[in-house]
Short mmCIF file of C-alpha atoms in Angstrom, two decimals:
data_model
loop_
_atom_site.label_atom_id
_atom_site.label_comp_id
_atom_site.label_asym_id
_atom_site.label_seq_id
_atom_site.Cartn_x
_atom_site.Cartn_y
_atom_site.Cartn_z
CA UNK A 1 0.38 0.09 -0.39
CA UNK A 2 3.05 2.40 1.39
CA UNK A 3 4.41 1.58 -2.31
CA UNK A 4 1.06 2.70 -4.60
CA UNK A 5 1.39 6.64 -2.23
CA UNK A 6 5.18 7.00 -3.19
CA UNK A 7 4.22 7.20 -6.82
CA UNK A 8 2.79 10.26 -8.10
CA UNK A 9 -0.80 10.02 -9.14
CA UNK A 10 -1.76 12.98 -10.99
CA UNK A 11 -5.56 13.78 -12.48
CA UNK A 12 -8.46 15.97 -11.79
CA UNK A 13 -11.55 17.88 -8.93
CA UNK A 14 -13.61 19.73 -9.77
CA UNK A 15 -10.97 22.12 -11.80
CA UNK A 16 -7.75 21.21 -8.37
CA UNK A 17 -4.59 18.76 -9.97
CA UNK A 18 -4.67 16.39 -7.20
CA UNK A 19 -0.87 14.99 -6.46
CA UNK A 20 -0.24 12.57 -4.02
CA UNK A 21 2.73 13.16 -1.82
CA UNK A 22 5.30 12.11 -4.11
CA UNK A 23 8.15 11.11 -1.16
CA UNK A 24 8.17 9.91 1.23
CA UNK A 25 11.92 12.12 2.15
CA UNK A 26 12.33 15.01 4.71
CA UNK A 27 11.76 17.75 3.87
CA UNK A 28 15.08 20.06 4.06
CA UNK A 29 15.38 21.71 6.98
CA UNK A 30 14.67 25.91 5.97
CA UNK A 31 11.14 24.17 5.00
CA UNK A 32 10.34 22.37 8.86
CA UNK A 33 8.59 25.40 11.21
CA UNK A 34 9.96 25.70 14.41
CA UNK A 35 7.30 23.92 17.50
CA UNK A 36 6.59 27.61 18.52
CA UNK A 37 6.33 29.10 15.74
CA UNK A 38 3.72 25.81 13.92
CA UNK A 39 1.83 25.67 17.33
CA UNK A 40 1.26 29.62 18.19
CA UNK A 41 0.38 29.68 14.48
CA UNK A 42 -2.52 26.85 14.50
CA UNK A 43 -3.58 28.16 18.20
CA UNK A 44 -4.42 31.17 16.24
CA UNK A 45 -6.26 29.86 13.23
CA UNK A 46 -8.22 27.99 15.40
CA UNK A 47 -8.82 30.74 17.26
CA UNK A 48 -10.20 33.40 13.97
CA UNK A 49 -12.23 29.40 13.41
CA UNK A 50 -13.79 29.78 16.58
CA UNK A 51 -13.75 33.09 17.05
CA UNK A 52 -15.38 33.34 13.51
CA UNK A 53 -18.42 30.51 14.65
CA UNK A 54 -19.03 32.54 17.37
CA UNK A 55 -19.88 36.11 15.37
CA UNK A 56 -22.65 34.36 12.98
CA UNK A 57 -24.67 33.07 16.13
CA UNK A 58 -24.10 36.32 17.25
CA UNK A 59 -25.29 38.15 14.31
CA UNK A 60 -27.96 35.35 13.60
CA UNK A 61 -29.69 36.86 17.79
CA UNK A 62 -31.65 39.21 18.86
CA UNK A 63 -30.11 39.91 21.97
CA UNK A 64 -26.22 40.42 21.95
CA UNK A 65 -27.30 44.35 19.82
CA UNK A 66 -31.07 44.64 22.23
CA UNK A 67 -27.85 44.17 25.41
CA UNK A 68 -25.43 45.54 24.21
CA UNK A 69 -27.27 49.09 23.23
CA UNK A 70 -28.95 48.84 27.51
CA UNK A 71 -25.35 48.32 29.19
CA UNK A 72 -24.04 51.19 26.29
CA UNK A 73 -27.33 52.83 28.05
CA UNK A 74 -26.87 52.74 31.23
CA UNK A 75 -22.96 54.52 31.20
CA UNK A 76 -23.97 57.66 28.43
CA UNK A 77 -26.14 57.71 32.19
CA UNK A 78 -23.59 57.11 34.79
CA UNK A 79 -21.66 60.03 32.52
CA UNK A 80 -23.82 62.22 32.01
CA UNK A 81 -25.21 62.70 35.48
CA UNK A 82 -21.72 62.81 36.64
CA UNK A 83 -21.27 65.05 34.17
CA UNK A 84 -23.53 67.87 35.27
CA UNK A 85 -20.60 69.26 37.75
CA UNK A 86 -18.60 70.77 35.13
CA UNK A 87 -20.66 70.96 31.60
CA UNK A 88 -24.33 70.78 32.98
CA UNK A 89 -23.43 73.66 34.74
CA UNK A 90 -22.00 75.83 32.34
CA UNK A 91 -24.26 74.92 29.79
CA UNK A 92 -27.16 75.89 32.96
CA UNK A 93 -25.32 79.62 33.29
CA UNK A 94 -26.39 79.58 29.10
CA UNK A 95 -28.89 78.27 28.54
CA UNK A 96 -30.60 78.28 31.99
CA UNK A 97 -34.46 78.16 31.02
CA UNK A 98 -33.45 75.03 28.38
CA UNK A 99 -31.46 72.97 31.00
CA UNK A 100 -33.26 74.07 34.80
CA UNK A 101 -36.01 71.87 36.51
CA UNK A 102 -37.39 71.32 39.07
CA UNK A 103 -36.87 67.83 40.34
CA UNK A 104 -41.39 67.03 40.81
CA UNK A 105 -40.65 68.16 36.22
CA UNK A 106 -37.60 65.65 36.54
CA UNK A 107 -39.62 63.44 38.30
CA UNK A 108 -42.20 63.89 36.13
CA UNK A 109 -40.82 63.41 32.34
CA UNK A 110 -39.10 60.70 33.19
CA UNK A 111 -41.40 58.59 34.84
CA UNK A 112 -43.71 58.97 31.61
CA UNK A 113 -40.62 58.58 29.10
CA UNK A 114 -40.42 55.55 31.46
CA UNK A 115 -44.28 54.15 31.49
CA UNK A 116 -44.13 55.34 27.53
CA UNK A 117 -41.37 53.98 25.41
CA UNK A 118 -42.13 50.25 27.67
CA UNK A 119 -45.29 50.65 25.36
CA UNK A 120 -43.87 51.13 22.55
CA UNK A 121 -41.99 48.02 23.20
CA UNK A 122 -44.22 46.10 24.20
CA UNK A 123 -45.12 47.18 20.87
CA UNK A 124 -42.73 46.24 18.92
CA UNK A 125 -41.85 42.50 20.47
CA UNK A 126 -45.17 42.11 19.06
CA UNK A 127 -45.16 43.14 16.04
CA UNK A 128 -42.36 41.27 16.26
CA UNK A 129 -43.54 37.75 17.04
CA UNK A 130 -46.15 38.14 14.43
CA UNK A 131 -44.41 38.50 12.09
CA UNK A 132 -42.08 36.06 12.58
CA UNK A 133 -45.06 34.58 12.39
CA UNK A 134 -45.85 35.35 9.75
CA UNK A 135 -42.93 34.72 7.40
CA UNK A 136 -42.44 31.38 8.57
CA UNK A 137 -46.23 30.16 7.35
CA UNK A 138 -46.82 31.53 4.61
CA UNK A 139 -43.05 31.32 3.25
CA UNK A 140 -40.20 29.05 5.00
CA UNK A 141 -40.42 29.21 8.93
CA UNK A 142 -35.54 29.57 7.65
CA UNK A 143 -35.19 32.42 6.43
CA UNK A 144 -36.85 33.56 9.60
CA UNK A 145 -32.92 33.79 10.29
CA UNK A 146 -32.47 36.70 8.15
CA UNK A 147 -35.27 38.65 9.81
CA UNK A 148 -33.80 37.85 13.50
CA UNK A 149 -29.76 39.42 12.13
CA UNK A 150 -31.02 42.24 10.35
CA UNK A 151 -29.61 44.78 12.06
CA UNK A 152 -32.28 46.83 12.40
CA UNK A 153 -34.43 44.75 14.71
CA UNK A 154 -31.83 44.17 16.15
CA UNK A 155 -31.33 48.16 16.86
CA UNK A 156 -35.16 49.08 16.99
CA UNK A 157 -35.15 46.39 19.92
CA UNK A 158 -32.89 47.91 22.01
CA UNK A 159 -33.17 51.29 21.68
CA UNK A 160 -35.94 51.53 22.62
CA UNK A 161 -35.42 49.77 25.79
CA UNK A 162 -31.73 51.28 25.93
CA UNK A 163 -34.03 54.73 26.02
CA UNK A 164 -36.14 53.31 29.32
CA UNK A 165 -33.33 52.05 31.66
CA UNK A 166 -31.87 54.50 31.19
CA UNK A 167 -34.39 56.91 31.84
CA UNK A 168 -35.25 55.07 35.56
CA UNK A 169 -30.88 55.07 36.13
CA UNK A 170 -31.30 58.82 35.32
CA UNK A 171 -35.01 59.28 37.67
CA UNK A 172 -32.34 57.16 40.53
CA UNK A 173 -29.83 60.24 40.85
CA UNK A 174 -33.32 62.88 40.99
CA UNK A 175 -33.51 63.94 44.93
CA UNK A 176 -36.11 67.15 46.47
CA UNK A 177 -35.92 68.80 50.03
CA UNK A 178 -34.37 69.09 51.77
CA UNK A 179 -30.88 68.72 49.00
CA UNK A 180 -32.41 69.33 45.89
CA UNK A 181 -30.55 68.02 42.83
CA UNK A 182 -31.58 66.99 39.44
CA UNK A 183 -29.13 66.70 36.62
CA UNK A 184 -30.51 68.58 33.90
CA UNK A 185 -27.68 67.27 31.28
CA UNK A 186 -28.95 63.71 31.78
CA UNK A 187 -32.68 64.90 31.56
CA UNK A 188 -32.32 66.98 28.90
CA UNK A 189 -30.57 63.89 26.53
CA UNK A 190 -33.43 61.93 27.81
CA UNK A 191 -35.90 64.09 25.63
CA UNK A 192 -33.53 63.81 23.03
CA UNK A 193 -32.89 60.19 23.13
CA UNK A 194 -36.79 60.04 23.25
CA UNK A 195 -36.91 61.44 19.69
CA UNK A 196 -34.15 59.39 18.56
CA UNK A 197 -35.96 56.62 19.32
CA UNK A 198 -39.40 57.13 18.81
CA UNK A 199 -37.12 58.13 13.81
CA UNK A 200 -36.01 53.93 15.23
CA UNK A 201 -39.36 53.03 15.99
CA UNK A 202 -40.69 54.43 11.99
CA UNK A 203 -37.21 52.87 11.06
CA UNK A 204 -38.38 49.71 12.08
CA UNK A 205 -42.16 49.78 10.87
CA UNK A 206 -40.89 50.63 8.17
CA UNK A 207 -38.48 47.45 7.64
CA UNK A 208 -41.30 45.39 9.06
CA UNK A 209 -43.73 46.55 5.46
CA UNK A 210 -40.90 46.14 4.04
CA UNK A 211 -39.57 42.30 5.17
CA UNK A 212 -42.48 40.50 5.39
CA UNK A 213 -42.36 41.17 0.82
CA UNK A 214 -40.75 37.48 -0.76
CA UNK A 215 -39.22 40.06 -3.25
CA UNK A 216 -36.77 41.42 -0.05
CA UNK A 217 -36.53 38.38 1.32
CA UNK A 218 -35.95 36.50 -1.96
CA UNK A 219 -32.75 38.61 -2.04
CA UNK A 220 -31.51 38.66 1.23
CA UNK A 221 -30.55 35.28 0.66
CA UNK A 222 -29.46 36.17 -3.24
CA UNK A 223 -27.47 38.47 -1.35
CA UNK A 224 -25.79 36.15 1.26
CA UNK A 225 -25.59 32.78 -0.81
CA UNK A 226 -23.15 35.34 -3.48
CA UNK A 227 -21.69 36.13 -1.32
CA UNK A 228 -20.49 32.75 0.66
CA UNK A 229 -19.72 31.15 -3.43
CA UNK A 230 -16.86 33.46 -3.96
CA UNK A 231 -15.89 33.02 -0.32
CA UNK A 232 -16.18 29.04 -0.61
CA UNK A 233 -15.31 29.10 -4.46
CA UNK A 234 -12.90 31.41 -4.97
CA UNK A 235 -11.67 30.49 -8.88
CA UNK A 236 -13.71 30.65 -11.84
CA UNK A 237 -13.29 28.16 -14.24
CA UNK A 238 -13.07 30.80 -17.11
CA UNK A 239 -14.47 30.67 -20.70
CA UNK A 240 -11.76 28.06 -22.16
CA UNK A 241 -10.88 25.89 -18.60
CA UNK A 242 -11.38 21.75 -19.76
CA UNK A 243 -13.86 21.13 -17.61
CA UNK A 244 -12.99 17.48 -15.19
CA UNK A 245 -13.02 14.41 -16.68
CA UNK A 246 -11.43 12.87 -14.37
CA UNK A 247 -13.03 13.18 -11.30
CA UNK A 248 -13.87 9.37 -11.10
CA UNK A 249 -11.07 7.44 -12.08
CA UNK A 250 -9.08 9.60 -9.09
CA UNK A 251 -11.81 9.21 -6.31
CA UNK A 252 -11.51 6.00 -7.33
CA UNK A 253 -7.64 5.65 -6.56
CA UNK A 254 -8.01 7.49 -2.67
CA UNK A 255 -10.98 4.55 -2.38
CA UNK A 256 -8.73 1.78 -2.61
CA UNK A 257 -6.10 3.19 -0.15
CA UNK A 258 -6.33 2.13 3.75
CA UNK A 259 -8.61 4.30 5.93
CA UNK A 260 -9.18 4.88 9.38
CA UNK A 261 -12.61 6.50 10.19
CA UNK A 262 -12.44 9.04 13.57
CA UNK A 263 -16.05 9.09 14.85
CA UNK A 264 -18.28 12.22 14.87
CA UNK A 265 -17.28 13.47 19.10
CA UNK A 266 -21.47 14.51 18.83
CA UNK A 267 -24.95 14.80 17.04
CA UNK A 268 -25.47 18.22 14.01
CA UNK A 269 -25.07 19.50 11.37
CA UNK A 270 -21.29 20.63 9.74
CA UNK A 271 -21.65 24.32 9.72
CA UNK A 272 -18.02 24.82 8.91
CA UNK A 273 -14.12 22.86 9.01
CA UNK A 274 -11.06 24.77 9.77
CA UNK A 275 -9.17 22.94 6.67
CA UNK A 276 -5.56 24.63 7.41
CA UNK A 277 -5.66 22.09 11.12
CA UNK A 278 -6.79 19.29 8.76
CA UNK A 279 -3.93 20.19 5.87
CA UNK A 280 -1.00 20.85 8.12
CA UNK A 281 -1.53 17.28 9.77
CA UNK A 282 -1.93 15.92 6.54
CA UNK A 283 1.45 17.23 5.75
CA UNK A 284 3.29 16.46 8.44
CA UNK A 285 2.33 13.11 9.36
CA UNK A 286 2.84 12.19 4.62
CA UNK A 287 -1.14 11.24 3.99
CA UNK A 288 -4.60 12.12 3.24
CA UNK A 289 -7.76 13.66 5.42
CA UNK A 290 -10.85 13.09 4.55
CA UNK A 291 -14.45 14.42 4.94
CA UNK A 292 -16.76 11.61 5.56
CA UNK A 293 -19.38 14.40 5.02
CA UNK A 294 -20.59 17.22 3.44
CA UNK A 295 -20.43 20.53 4.62
CA UNK A 296 -23.70 21.29 5.85
CA UNK A 297 -25.35 17.13 6.58
CA UNK A 298 -26.36 16.55 10.01
CA UNK A 299 -23.71 13.39 11.37
CA UNK A 300 -25.16 11.10 13.78
CA UNK A 301 -22.63 11.21 16.85
CA UNK A 302 -20.30 7.96 16.55
CA UNK A 303 -20.55 7.91 13.36
CA UNK A 304 -17.24 8.47 11.18
CA UNK A 305 -16.36 12.00 10.46
CA UNK A 306 -13.28 11.96 9.35
CA UNK A 307 -11.15 8.87 7.52
CA UNK A 308 -7.57 9.07 7.60
CA UNK A 309 -5.15 7.72 4.86
CA UNK A 310 -3.02 4.66 5.80
CA UNK A 311 -1.48 4.86 9.73
CA UNK A 312 -4.20 6.18 12.47
CA UNK A 313 -3.27 9.35 13.86
CA UNK A 314 -2.57 9.45 17.94
CA UNK A 315 -4.44 10.86 20.95
CA UNK A 316 -3.49 14.25 20.58
CA UNK A 317 -4.13 14.09 17.03
CA UNK A 318 -7.41 13.33 16.12
CA UNK A 319 -8.60 15.38 18.82
CA UNK A 320 -7.04 18.21 17.18
CA UNK A 321 -8.78 18.04 13.95
CA UNK A 322 -12.18 16.72 14.94
CA UNK A 323 -11.90 19.98 17.01
CA UNK A 324 -11.41 21.03 12.92
CA UNK A 325 -15.21 20.24 12.31
CA UNK A 326 -17.90 22.82 13.30
CA UNK A 327 -21.60 21.25 14.82
CA UNK A 328 -24.66 23.18 15.14
CA UNK A 329 -28.34 23.38 15.74
CA UNK A 330 -28.61 24.28 12.24
CA UNK A 331 -27.19 24.69 9.01
CA UNK A 332 -26.01 27.71 8.20
CA UNK A 333 -25.37 30.07 4.48
CA UNK A 334 -21.72 31.32 5.77
CA UNK A 335 -19.31 27.91 4.52
CA UNK A 336 -22.65 26.45 2.42
CA UNK A 337 -24.04 28.18 -0.11
CA UNK A 338 -26.26 25.41 -1.52
CA UNK A 339 -28.07 26.38 1.63
CA UNK A 340 -29.33 29.54 0.53
CA UNK A 341 -30.56 27.70 -2.93
CA UNK A 342 -32.19 25.58 -1.24
CA UNK A 343 -34.30 27.81 0.51
CA UNK A 344 -35.43 30.16 -2.34
CA UNK A 345 -36.44 26.13 -3.55
CA UNK A 346 -38.54 26.18 -0.57
CA UNK A 347 -39.91 29.63 -1.01
CA UNK A 348 -41.06 28.32 -4.00
CA UNK A 349 -42.77 24.82 -2.89
CA UNK A 350 -43.92 26.92 -0.10
CA UNK A 351 -45.39 29.87 -2.84
CA UNK A 352 -46.77 26.41 -4.71
CA UNK A 353 -48.63 24.40 -2.10
CA UNK A 354 -52.26 24.27 -2.48
CA UNK A 355 -52.04 25.77 0.49
CA UNK A 356 -50.70 28.29 -0.61
CA UNK A 357 -51.33 28.91 -3.67
CA UNK A 358 -49.00 31.31 -4.91
CA UNK A 359 -47.31 31.29 -8.38
CA UNK A 360 -45.52 34.87 -8.63
CA UNK A 361 -43.79 34.50 -5.14
CA UNK A 362 -42.14 30.81 -7.53
CA UNK A 363 -41.48 32.30 -10.61
CA UNK A 364 -39.86 34.81 -8.49
CA UNK A 365 -37.71 32.72 -6.51
CA UNK A 366 -37.15 30.85 -10.19
CA UNK A 367 -35.59 33.86 -11.49
CA UNK A 368 -33.58 34.05 -8.25
CA UNK A 369 -32.47 30.83 -8.16
CA UNK A 370 -31.20 30.72 -12.96
CA UNK A 371 -28.51 33.63 -10.36
CA UNK A 372 -27.42 31.63 -8.36
CA UNK A 373 -26.96 28.46 -10.85
CA UNK A 374 -25.24 30.51 -13.58
CA UNK A 375 -22.94 31.79 -10.56
CA UNK A 376 -21.93 28.31 -8.83
CA UNK A 377 -21.92 27.05 -12.73
CA UNK A 378 -19.55 29.24 -13.42
CA UNK A 379 -17.21 28.87 -10.63
CA UNK A 380 -14.65 25.74 -9.28
CA UNK A 381 -15.89 23.70 -6.92
CA UNK A 382 -13.12 22.69 -5.06
CA UNK A 383 -12.87 19.32 -3.21
CA UNK A 384 -9.32 18.75 -2.65
CA UNK A 385 -7.34 20.82 -0.59
CA UNK A 386 -2.89 21.22 -1.75
CA UNK A 387 -0.10 22.56 0.82
CA UNK A 388 2.52 24.54 -0.37
CA UNK A 389 4.63 20.70 -1.64
CA UNK A 390 1.41 20.88 -4.11
CA UNK A 391 0.54 17.04 -1.81
CA UNK A 392 -3.26 16.18 -2.11
CA UNK A 393 -3.52 17.42 2.20
CA UNK A 394 -7.43 17.03 2.45
CA UNK A 395 -10.98 15.75 0.55
CA UNK A 396 -13.93 18.34 1.00
CA UNK A 397 -16.77 17.11 -0.56
CA UNK A 398 -18.56 19.64 -1.97
CA UNK A 399 -22.27 19.53 -3.34
CA UNK A 400 -20.65 18.43 -7.46
CA UNK A 401 -23.34 21.43 -10.43
CA UNK A 402 -25.14 19.01 -11.74
CA UNK A 403 -26.65 18.18 -8.70
CA UNK A 404 -27.27 21.57 -7.40
CA UNK A 405 -29.10 21.78 -10.35
CA UNK A 406 -31.60 18.92 -10.07
CA UNK A 407 -31.55 19.77 -6.53
CA UNK A 408 -33.21 23.08 -7.58
CA UNK A 409 -35.03 22.57 -10.43
CA UNK A 410 -36.79 18.17 -10.13
CA UNK A 411 -39.42 19.26 -7.08
CA UNK A 412 -39.99 22.92 -7.96
CA UNK A 413 -41.73 20.27 -11.51
CA UNK A 414 -42.90 17.84 -9.26
CA UNK A 415 -44.71 20.47 -7.43
CA UNK A 416 -45.57 23.01 -10.69
CA UNK A 417 -47.09 20.01 -12.35
CA UNK A 418 -50.60 22.05 -12.37
CA UNK A 419 -48.91 25.66 -13.39
CA UNK A 420 -47.82 25.75 -16.65
CA UNK A 421 -46.41 29.20 -16.28
CA UNK A 422 -44.65 28.60 -13.70
CA UNK A 423 -43.66 25.51 -15.90
CA UNK A 424 -42.22 28.14 -18.67
CA UNK A 425 -41.04 30.34 -16.06
CA UNK A 426 -38.30 26.59 -15.65
CA UNK A 427 -37.48 26.03 -19.18
CA UNK A 428 -36.98 29.71 -19.67
CA UNK A 429 -34.33 29.87 -16.74
CA UNK A 430 -32.70 26.12 -17.83
CA UNK A 431 -32.12 28.09 -21.56
CA UNK A 432 -30.14 31.78 -20.03
CA UNK A 433 -28.22 29.70 -17.81
CA UNK A 434 -27.16 26.94 -20.94
CA UNK A 435 -26.59 29.65 -23.28
CA UNK A 436 -23.99 31.12 -21.08
CA UNK A 437 -22.41 27.87 -20.49
CA UNK A 438 -19.43 26.51 -22.48
CA UNK A 439 -19.44 22.51 -24.44
CA UNK A 440 -19.19 19.99 -21.52
CA UNK A 441 -20.54 17.55 -18.61
CA UNK A 442 -22.21 20.72 -16.81
CA UNK A 443 -24.13 22.53 -20.53
CA UNK A 444 -25.08 18.21 -20.38
CA UNK A 445 -27.08 18.45 -17.53
CA UNK A 446 -28.89 22.12 -18.27
CA UNK A 447 -30.06 20.35 -21.67
CA UNK A 448 -31.10 17.59 -19.41
CA UNK A 449 -33.16 19.10 -17.22
CA UNK A 450 -34.91 20.49 -19.97
CA UNK A 451 -35.58 17.17 -21.74
CA UNK A 452 -37.31 15.95 -17.55
CA UNK A 453 -39.03 19.43 -17.66
CA UNK A 454 -40.86 18.90 -20.74
CA UNK A 455 -41.25 15.09 -20.09
CA UNK A 456 -43.56 16.26 -16.87
CA UNK A 457 -45.39 18.43 -19.24
CA UNK A 458 -46.31 15.95 -21.93
CA UNK A 459 -47.97 13.83 -19.38
CA UNK A 460 -50.15 16.24 -17.80
CA UNK A 461 -53.67 15.73 -19.17
CA UNK A 462 -54.59 19.00 -22.14
CA UNK A 463 -54.92 22.52 -19.58
CA UNK A 464 -54.78 25.70 -21.05
CA UNK A 465 -50.72 26.64 -21.64
CA UNK A 466 -49.77 23.26 -21.96
CA UNK A 467 -48.32 23.54 -26.13
CA UNK A 468 -46.75 26.70 -24.98
CA UNK A 469 -44.41 24.71 -22.18
CA UNK A 470 -43.26 21.84 -25.24
CA UNK A 471 -42.86 24.42 -28.08
CA UNK A 472 -40.63 26.47 -25.34
CA UNK A 473 -38.71 23.28 -24.11
CA UNK A 474 -38.06 21.82 -27.91
CA UNK A 475 -36.98 25.99 -29.01
CA UNK A 476 -34.73 25.55 -26.19
CA UNK A 477 -33.78 22.35 -26.25
CA UNK A 478 -32.27 22.35 -30.13
CA UNK A 479 -30.62 25.83 -29.64
CA UNK A 480 -28.21 23.93 -27.28
CA UNK A 481 -27.43 21.37 -29.07
CA UNK A 482 -26.55 23.66 -32.12
CA UNK A 483 -24.24 25.20 -29.42
CA UNK A 484 -22.71 22.38 -28.56
CA UNK A 485 -20.02 22.11 -30.16
CA UNK A 486 -18.83 18.47 -28.99
CA UNK A 487 -22.08 16.19 -27.03
CA UNK A 488 -20.02 15.21 -24.03
CA UNK A 489 -20.75 11.90 -22.56
CA UNK A 490 -23.48 10.71 -19.70
CA UNK A 491 -21.20 11.68 -16.79
#
């Protein structure tokens, strides 16, 4: 088995050249980092991944930003109360009509602010709950996360609660006889804070009215998915780049290696993978590390999570490798752009359901899906990752474009069997994607999906629009056949 590994194995895996570590000789001393420097870099990279994952969770929460604003409001109240002895007294001398207030008037003003703002905050929370329920039932529960990630929502809740806490803190410092004290600077700023809170509430109501529209939700999911695609798959295929034709051959060669599984320490969805940890271990141990599932898949506790070639790692290395895979209770778009595509598919299916019956929303989602699929078709879907010497070190499976295309088109096609206008939009979308692709397996997959949609339409009983869809499908297939220089073999 080791003799097999020493021989170079060249191939391509979605545009990435694969070369096994060609030699077992000791690397040059100048290429080997010192243990202290390597350990420090490893800890920094691991900490960076953990922080990035934690920030993603915090960004999706409704408690972090409001908590920060409430604490900041308390600190602002204390600071302005203390500033009364310097800045406040100077302003009283210059603008006595604005800053001088009696204790009773200050108490009434602050009490009115606290009471009214608390009522408005209650209304805001009620609106938020109703919006979440409406979005979950009308579209899909998974797009609720987009609303929770909205900075406008988080800031609105934080500002309103911050005004309430600010008024309570300042009210506590107001005293009457025998030694009256009024922090006039803090009291006048309470009025300014209330005005800002009213403006924030108006913006929040506008944001709610805009967010519940399907166009806004689809656009937000599209933007987030595009960013994730560009970060996850930074390389483009190019207009003349040859497509992968040796993936199956490389997979067969890699499958012949002796793999040692590492069980998953917990159950959950794979949210992120620290490739640096896997690559460094593979380069140091002259081995290959392979992820047992795709990012976004659910892993059962104890199921094989990682596979290490040649020899099993020691206990410390095994713990380090397993810690490079981060789990969560749900899928995320950041390192799993296919999840964003799935969200739009779910919205389209919801619009086509008998209970909702909103084909316009479905067609709007199809338009956004067309842009996402075309963007994915133009990028290299990298599964094999190499070290600094060019040797393959880690394999992280990814969803191929052909699989992503079928997972997108087939559910919508089945759900829209009684909606010819939706099926026509599907065919038009596939034609737009196919015209932008060069000859190869990806264009062949598009043509196959057009044929599948046409076959589904042909099975329908005669309904208005059926013949039109068949005609559009025939024209698209003919156009794709003419454009193809050489029709590739079925993958």
